[in-house]
Amino acid sequence: MSVVLRIALKDLKSDIQQNNIPSHVAIVMDGNGRWAKKHGKPRVFGHKNGVRSIRHVSEAAAELGIKYLTLYAFSTENWNRPAMEVNALMALLVETIRKEVETLNKNKIRLLSIGDISKLPEKSRLALEKAIENTANNDRMTMILALNYSSKWEITKAVKEIAQEVKNNVLEVGDITEATVAHHLSTNGIPDPELLIRTSGECRLSNYLLWQLAYAELYFTNTLWPDFDKDEFYKAILSYQSRERRFGMTSEQLLNNTTKTINEAI
Ligand code: IPE
Ligand code: IPE
Ligand code: MG
């Protein structure tokens, strides 16, 4: 077999180490509009084709044993887009959620959302709430949709709640810790993502999970979201596995710690 063919057939999934799978992966699904333009179609066509990528990636993530997958579906800033696009996105949300609930249940995936969903059109909000309720008992993986989400909104809300607790004498200022802040974020109880993926070549966070991504590994790819398939996802996981996560320590310290753990285990 030629080298080229062998590379083409290379099974990326089998290169993934099972003992180093991130528990939480967050994604900025970007590039739908440019994908549509490339195909000479209106932007909505890109959003529709992006749904297929969500299906592939959620399946791949669940198969790998990833416990949480957070997807940026609509930012607070996205309300500034043309009304036609916003309406189409909201309609697509209802349609997709209704269609996908069965598959989510089949794959034992629980659905959650973060963001101010009270501002969504009633139809979208109700469909979302119903799907969250109908998938509440699934425990294989949690898929979190960030909808009308922005990190600055979330942090401001947390600050207000904490200030109120201090005002009501339920909390002392001196007792506020990082855990207090985390407790007031919409991701309360969910571990921070170890890996952030952003498609379409943009290298920014766009107001996404600023607190939670404090120590995440960042992975940027030029692939547009509708072209992002299982193999693209495996590539991101493999890149994550090639990183040394030092958390402020030195490489030598990490090596010593690993040796110590191995010695303790034998
Ligand atoms: C991401 O794709 C989807 C949403 C923001 C809802 P875009 O719509 O941002 O696509 P580009 O960045 O314009 O190509
Ligand atoms: C971020 O993408 C929001 C979502 C993917 C939902 P955008 O396309 O809206 O971000 P900017 O405008 O390029 O920063
Ligand atoms: Mg974009």
Short mmCIF file of C-alpha atoms and ligand atoms in Angstrom, two decimals:
data_model
loop_
_atom_site.label_atom_id
_atom_site.label_comp_id
_atom_site.label_asym_id
_atom_site.label_seq_id
_atom_site.Cartn_x
_atom_site.Cartn_y
_atom_site.Cartn_z
CA MET A 1 0.00 0.00 0.00
CA SER A 2 1.32 3.46 -0.85
CA VAL A 3 2.37 5.78 1.96
CA VAL A 4 -0.21 8.36 0.87
CA LEU A 5 -3.03 5.84 1.05
CA ARG A 6 -1.86 4.55 4.43
CA ILE A 7 -1.83 8.12 5.82
CA ALA A 8 -5.28 8.74 4.38
CA LEU A 9 -6.60 5.61 6.06
CA LYS A 10 -4.91 6.30 9.37
CA ASP A 11 -7.35 5.73 12.18
CA LEU A 12 -6.99 8.84 14.32
CA LYS A 13 -9.30 7.46 17.00
CA SER A 14 -6.99 4.54 17.76
CA ASP A 15 -4.12 6.98 18.49
CA ILE A 16 -6.08 8.54 21.37
CA GLN A 17 -4.89 7.51 24.84
CA GLN A 18 -7.85 6.38 26.88
CA ASN A 19 -6.22 7.45 30.16
CA ASN A 20 -5.95 11.11 29.17
CA ILE A 21 -9.39 12.07 27.93
CA PRO A 22 -10.55 15.57 28.94
CA SER A 23 -13.69 15.43 31.06
CA HIS A 24 -15.04 18.66 29.60
CA VAL A 25 -14.59 20.07 26.10
CA ALA A 26 -15.97 23.49 25.14
CA ILE A 27 -16.44 24.51 21.51
CA VAL A 28 -16.99 27.80 19.68
CA MET A 29 -18.77 26.53 16.61
CA ASP A 30 -17.70 29.23 14.16
CA GLY A 31 -17.65 29.68 10.39
CA ASN A 32 -21.17 28.72 9.30
CA GLY A 33 -21.63 31.98 7.39
CA ARG A 34 -18.33 31.68 5.52
CA TRP A 35 -19.07 28.04 4.70
CA ALA A 36 -22.40 29.06 3.15
CA LYS A 37 -20.73 31.86 1.18
CA LYS A 38 -18.15 29.41 -0.13
CA HIS A 39 -21.01 27.29 -1.43
CA GLY A 40 -22.79 30.33 -2.91
CA LYS A 41 -25.70 30.01 -0.47
CA PRO A 42 -27.35 32.28 2.14
CA ARG A 43 -25.87 32.24 5.69
CA VAL A 44 -28.78 30.17 7.05
CA PHE A 45 -27.68 27.29 4.82
CA GLY A 46 -24.43 27.25 6.80
CA HIS A 47 -26.26 27.14 10.12
CA LYS A 48 -28.41 24.25 8.89
CA ASN A 49 -25.33 22.30 7.84
CA GLY A 50 -23.69 23.04 11.17
CA VAL A 51 -26.25 20.84 12.90
CA ARG A 52 -24.69 17.76 11.29
CA SER A 53 -21.35 18.62 12.90
CA ILE A 54 -23.03 18.86 16.32
CA ARG A 55 -24.37 15.35 15.78
CA HIS A 56 -20.97 13.94 14.75
CA VAL A 57 -19.03 15.68 17.51
CA SER A 58 -21.45 14.77 20.29
CA GLU A 59 -21.37 11.14 19.19
CA ALA A 60 -17.56 11.13 19.03
CA ALA A 61 -17.30 12.82 22.44
CA ALA A 62 -19.70 10.38 24.10
CA GLU A 63 -17.85 7.41 22.56
CA LEU A 64 -14.54 8.68 23.94
CA GLY A 65 -16.00 8.99 27.43
CA ILE A 66 -16.03 12.78 27.58
CA LYS A 67 -18.52 13.73 30.30
CA TYR A 68 -19.32 17.35 29.36
CA LEU A 69 -19.53 19.05 25.97
CA THR A 70 -20.36 22.76 25.97
CA LEU A 71 -21.34 24.31 22.64
CA TYR A 72 -21.54 28.05 21.95
CA ALA A 73 -24.77 28.23 19.96
CA PHE A 74 -25.80 31.88 20.34
CA SER A 75 -23.97 34.70 22.08
CA THR A 76 -25.50 37.77 23.69
CA GLU A 77 -23.76 39.76 20.91
CA ASN A 78 -25.41 37.64 18.19
CA TRP A 79 -28.67 39.61 18.74
CA ASN A 80 -26.91 42.35 16.74
CA ARG A 81 -27.12 40.26 13.55
CA PRO A 82 -29.80 40.96 10.90
CA ALA A 83 -33.25 40.07 12.28
CA MET A 84 -33.76 37.53 9.49
CA GLU A 85 -30.68 35.55 10.57
CA VAL A 86 -31.59 35.75 14.28
CA ASN A 87 -35.12 34.50 13.54
CA ALA A 88 -33.79 31.68 11.37
CA LEU A 89 -31.36 30.63 14.13
CA MET A 90 -34.15 30.58 16.72
CA ALA A 91 -36.40 28.55 14.41
CA LEU A 92 -33.53 26.15 13.71
CA LEU A 93 -33.03 25.73 17.44
CA VAL A 94 -36.63 24.60 17.97
CA GLU A 95 -36.56 22.30 14.94
CA THR A 96 -33.21 20.73 15.88
CA ILE A 97 -34.06 20.21 19.52
CA ARG A 98 -37.39 18.56 18.65
CA LYS A 99 -35.74 16.28 16.08
CA GLU A 100 -32.73 15.36 18.21
CA VAL A 101 -34.33 14.50 21.59
CA GLU A 102 -34.84 10.89 20.54
CA THR A 103 -31.17 10.53 19.52
CA LEU A 104 -30.02 12.21 22.72
CA ASN A 105 -32.03 9.69 24.74
CA LYS A 106 -30.78 6.79 22.61
CA ASN A 107 -27.18 7.90 23.26
CA LYS A 108 -27.96 8.66 26.93
CA ILE A 109 -27.00 12.32 26.58
CA ARG A 110 -28.41 14.86 29.02
CA LEU A 111 -29.12 18.35 27.71
CA LEU A 112 -28.51 21.51 29.75
CA SER A 113 -28.22 25.18 28.85
CA ILE A 114 -26.28 28.17 30.12
CA GLY A 115 -27.16 31.77 29.34
CA ASP A 116 -30.19 33.98 29.79
CA ILE A 117 -32.83 31.82 28.13
CA SER A 118 -35.65 34.02 29.47
CA LYS A 119 -34.87 36.37 26.54
CA LEU A 120 -35.34 33.67 23.88
CA PRO A 121 -38.58 33.60 21.86
CA GLU A 122 -41.15 31.62 23.87
CA LYS A 123 -41.31 28.79 21.33
CA SER A 124 -37.53 28.26 21.47
CA ARG A 125 -37.43 28.51 25.25
CA LEU A 126 -40.27 26.00 25.71
CA ALA A 127 -38.74 23.50 23.26
CA LEU A 128 -35.44 23.77 25.09
CA GLU A 129 -36.97 23.39 28.54
CA LYS A 130 -38.95 20.36 27.39
CA ALA A 131 -35.82 18.70 25.94
CA ILE A 132 -33.88 19.42 29.15
CA GLU A 133 -36.67 17.80 31.14
CA ASN A 134 -36.96 14.80 28.78
CA THR A 135 -33.23 14.04 28.90
CA ALA A 136 -32.68 14.78 32.61
CA ASN A 137 -32.03 11.16 33.57
CA ASN A 138 -29.32 10.46 30.95
CA ASP A 139 -25.90 9.98 32.49
CA ARG A 140 -23.43 9.08 29.72
CA MET A 141 -22.59 12.67 28.75
CA THR A 142 -23.99 16.16 29.35
CA MET A 143 -24.34 18.48 26.37
CA ILE A 144 -24.54 22.11 27.47
CA LEU A 145 -25.87 24.64 24.96
CA ALA A 146 -24.63 28.19 25.57
CA LEU A 147 -27.62 30.22 24.43
CA ASN A 148 -27.90 33.97 24.78
CA TYR A 149 -24.73 33.46 26.76
CA SER A 150 -21.90 35.82 27.51
CA SER A 151 -19.23 35.49 30.14
CA LYS A 152 -19.43 39.10 31.24
CA TRP A 153 -23.20 38.74 31.76
CA GLU A 154 -22.62 35.58 33.78
CA ILE A 155 -19.87 37.09 35.96
CA THR A 156 -21.85 40.29 36.56
CA LYS A 157 -24.84 38.19 37.65
CA ALA A 158 -22.62 36.22 40.04
CA VAL A 159 -21.19 39.42 41.53
CA LYS A 160 -24.70 40.78 42.11
CA GLU A 161 -25.83 37.58 43.83
CA ILE A 162 -22.76 37.49 46.08
CA ALA A 163 -23.18 41.19 46.97
CA GLN A 164 -26.81 40.49 47.87
CA GLU A 165 -25.77 37.64 50.19
CA VAL A 166 -23.28 39.95 51.92
CA LYS A 167 -25.97 42.63 52.23
CA ASN A 168 -28.36 40.07 53.74
CA ASN A 169 -25.66 39.01 56.25
CA VAL A 170 -25.61 35.41 54.92
CA LEU A 171 -22.00 35.79 53.81
CA GLU A 172 -18.92 37.58 55.19
CA VAL A 173 -16.71 39.40 52.64
CA GLY A 174 -13.69 37.56 54.09
CA ASP A 175 -15.34 34.22 53.38
CA ILE A 176 -15.63 34.83 49.61
CA THR A 177 -13.38 32.34 47.80
CA GLU A 178 -12.91 31.20 44.21
CA ALA A 179 -15.39 28.43 45.04
CA THR A 180 -18.00 31.07 46.03
CA VAL A 181 -17.66 32.72 42.64
CA ALA A 182 -17.77 29.38 40.77
CA HIS A 183 -20.88 28.44 42.75
CA HIS A 184 -22.70 31.51 41.39
CA LEU A 185 -21.81 30.86 37.73
CA SER A 186 -24.22 29.01 35.46
CA THR A 187 -21.72 26.15 35.26
CA ASN A 188 -22.00 25.50 39.02
CA GLY A 189 -21.19 21.84 39.70
CA ILE A 190 -19.62 21.27 36.27
CA PRO A 191 -15.81 20.85 36.10
CA ASP A 192 -13.93 23.52 34.11
CA PRO A 193 -13.18 22.58 30.47
CA GLU A 194 -9.68 21.21 29.96
CA LEU A 195 -9.92 21.90 26.22
CA LEU A 196 -11.40 24.71 24.13
CA ILE A 197 -11.86 24.22 20.40
CA ARG A 198 -12.64 27.10 18.04
CA THR A 199 -13.21 26.50 14.35
CA SER A 200 -12.89 28.83 11.34
CA GLY A 201 -9.47 30.30 12.06
CA GLU A 202 -10.57 32.99 14.52
CA CYS A 203 -8.33 33.08 17.58
CA ARG A 204 -10.48 34.80 20.18
CA LEU A 205 -12.82 33.82 22.98
CA SER A 206 -15.76 36.09 22.03
CA ASN A 207 -17.02 36.42 25.63
CA TYR A 208 -17.12 32.64 26.20
CA LEU A 209 -16.46 30.96 29.57
CA LEU A 210 -13.75 33.45 30.60
CA TRP A 211 -13.61 32.22 34.21
CA GLN A 212 -13.99 28.52 33.38
CA LEU A 213 -11.30 28.53 30.65
CA ALA A 214 -8.64 30.00 32.97
CA TYR A 215 -6.40 26.93 32.54
CA ALA A 216 -7.85 25.29 29.43
CA GLU A 217 -5.73 24.18 26.50
CA LEU A 218 -6.73 26.19 23.42
CA TYR A 219 -7.09 24.56 20.01
CA PHE A 220 -7.76 26.65 16.91
CA THR A 221 -8.40 25.16 13.50
CA ASN A 222 -9.09 26.77 10.12
CA THR A 223 -11.80 24.17 9.41
CA LEU A 224 -15.22 25.78 9.16
CA TRP A 225 -17.80 24.38 11.59
CA PRO A 226 -19.99 22.58 8.98
CA ASP A 227 -16.84 20.70 7.83
CA PHE A 228 -15.83 19.74 11.38
CA ASP A 229 -16.35 15.96 11.61
CA LYS A 230 -15.31 13.15 13.95
CA ASP A 231 -11.74 13.07 12.59
CA GLU A 232 -11.39 16.82 13.13
CA PHE A 233 -12.52 16.26 16.71
CA TYR A 234 -10.03 13.41 17.20
CA LYS A 235 -7.27 15.73 15.90
CA ALA A 236 -8.18 18.26 18.59
CA ILE A 237 -8.09 15.57 21.30
CA LEU A 238 -4.73 14.30 20.03
CA SER A 239 -3.36 17.85 20.13
CA TYR A 240 -4.63 18.16 23.72
CA GLN A 241 -2.90 14.90 24.63
CA SER A 242 0.39 16.17 23.22
CA ARG A 243 0.43 19.18 25.57
CA GLU A 244 2.20 19.33 28.89
CA ARG A 245 -0.19 20.90 31.41
CA ARG A 246 2.15 22.43 33.95
CA PHE A 247 -0.22 24.58 36.09
CA GLY A 248 2.64 26.93 36.97
CA MET A 249 5.09 24.15 37.86
CA THR A 250 8.24 23.08 36.04
CA SER A 251 8.52 20.10 33.71
CA GLU A 252 10.88 18.41 36.20
CA GLN A 253 8.36 18.72 39.03
CA LEU A 254 5.68 17.08 36.90
CA LEU A 255 8.07 14.26 36.02
CA ASN A 256 8.98 13.75 39.70
CA ASN A 257 5.30 13.72 40.69
CA THR A 258 4.55 11.05 38.06
CA THR A 259 7.48 8.93 39.25
CA LYS A 260 6.28 9.31 42.86
CA THR A 261 2.73 8.25 41.94
CA ILE A 262 4.04 5.24 39.99
CA ASN A 263 6.33 4.27 42.91
CA GLU A 264 3.43 4.58 45.36
CA ALA A 265 1.26 2.42 43.16
CA ILE A 266 3.79 -0.47 42.96
C1 IPE B 1 -21.19 30.47 13.95
O1 IPE B 1 -21.01 30.77 12.61
C2 IPE B 1 -22.65 30.34 14.31
C3 IPE B 1 -23.18 31.42 15.15
C4 IPE B 1 -22.52 32.44 15.59
C5 IPE B 1 -24.58 31.30 15.50
P1 IPE B 1 -21.07 32.25 12.08
O2 IPE B 1 -22.48 32.58 11.73
O3 IPE B 1 -20.45 33.18 13.05
O4 IPE B 1 -20.20 32.16 10.77
P2 IPE B 1 -19.13 33.22 10.24
O5 IPE B 1 -18.17 33.50 11.35
O6 IPE B 1 -19.91 34.45 9.86
O7 IPE B 1 -18.51 32.56 9.08
C1 IPE B 2 -19.16 33.29 18.66
O1 IPE B 2 -19.04 33.39 17.29
C2 IPE B 2 -20.52 32.90 19.05
C3 IPE B 2 -20.97 31.58 18.59
C4 IPE B 2 -20.26 30.69 17.96
C5 IPE B 2 -22.32 31.26 18.93
P1 IPE B 2 -19.19 34.78 16.53
O2 IPE B 2 -18.99 34.53 15.10
O3 IPE B 2 -20.47 35.44 16.92
O4 IPE B 2 -17.99 35.63 17.16
P2 IPE B 2 -17.23 36.89 16.59
O5 IPE B 2 -18.27 37.90 16.23
O6 IPE B 2 -16.45 36.46 15.42
O7 IPE B 2 -16.36 37.32 17.72
MG MG B 3 -18.55 33.83 13.33
#
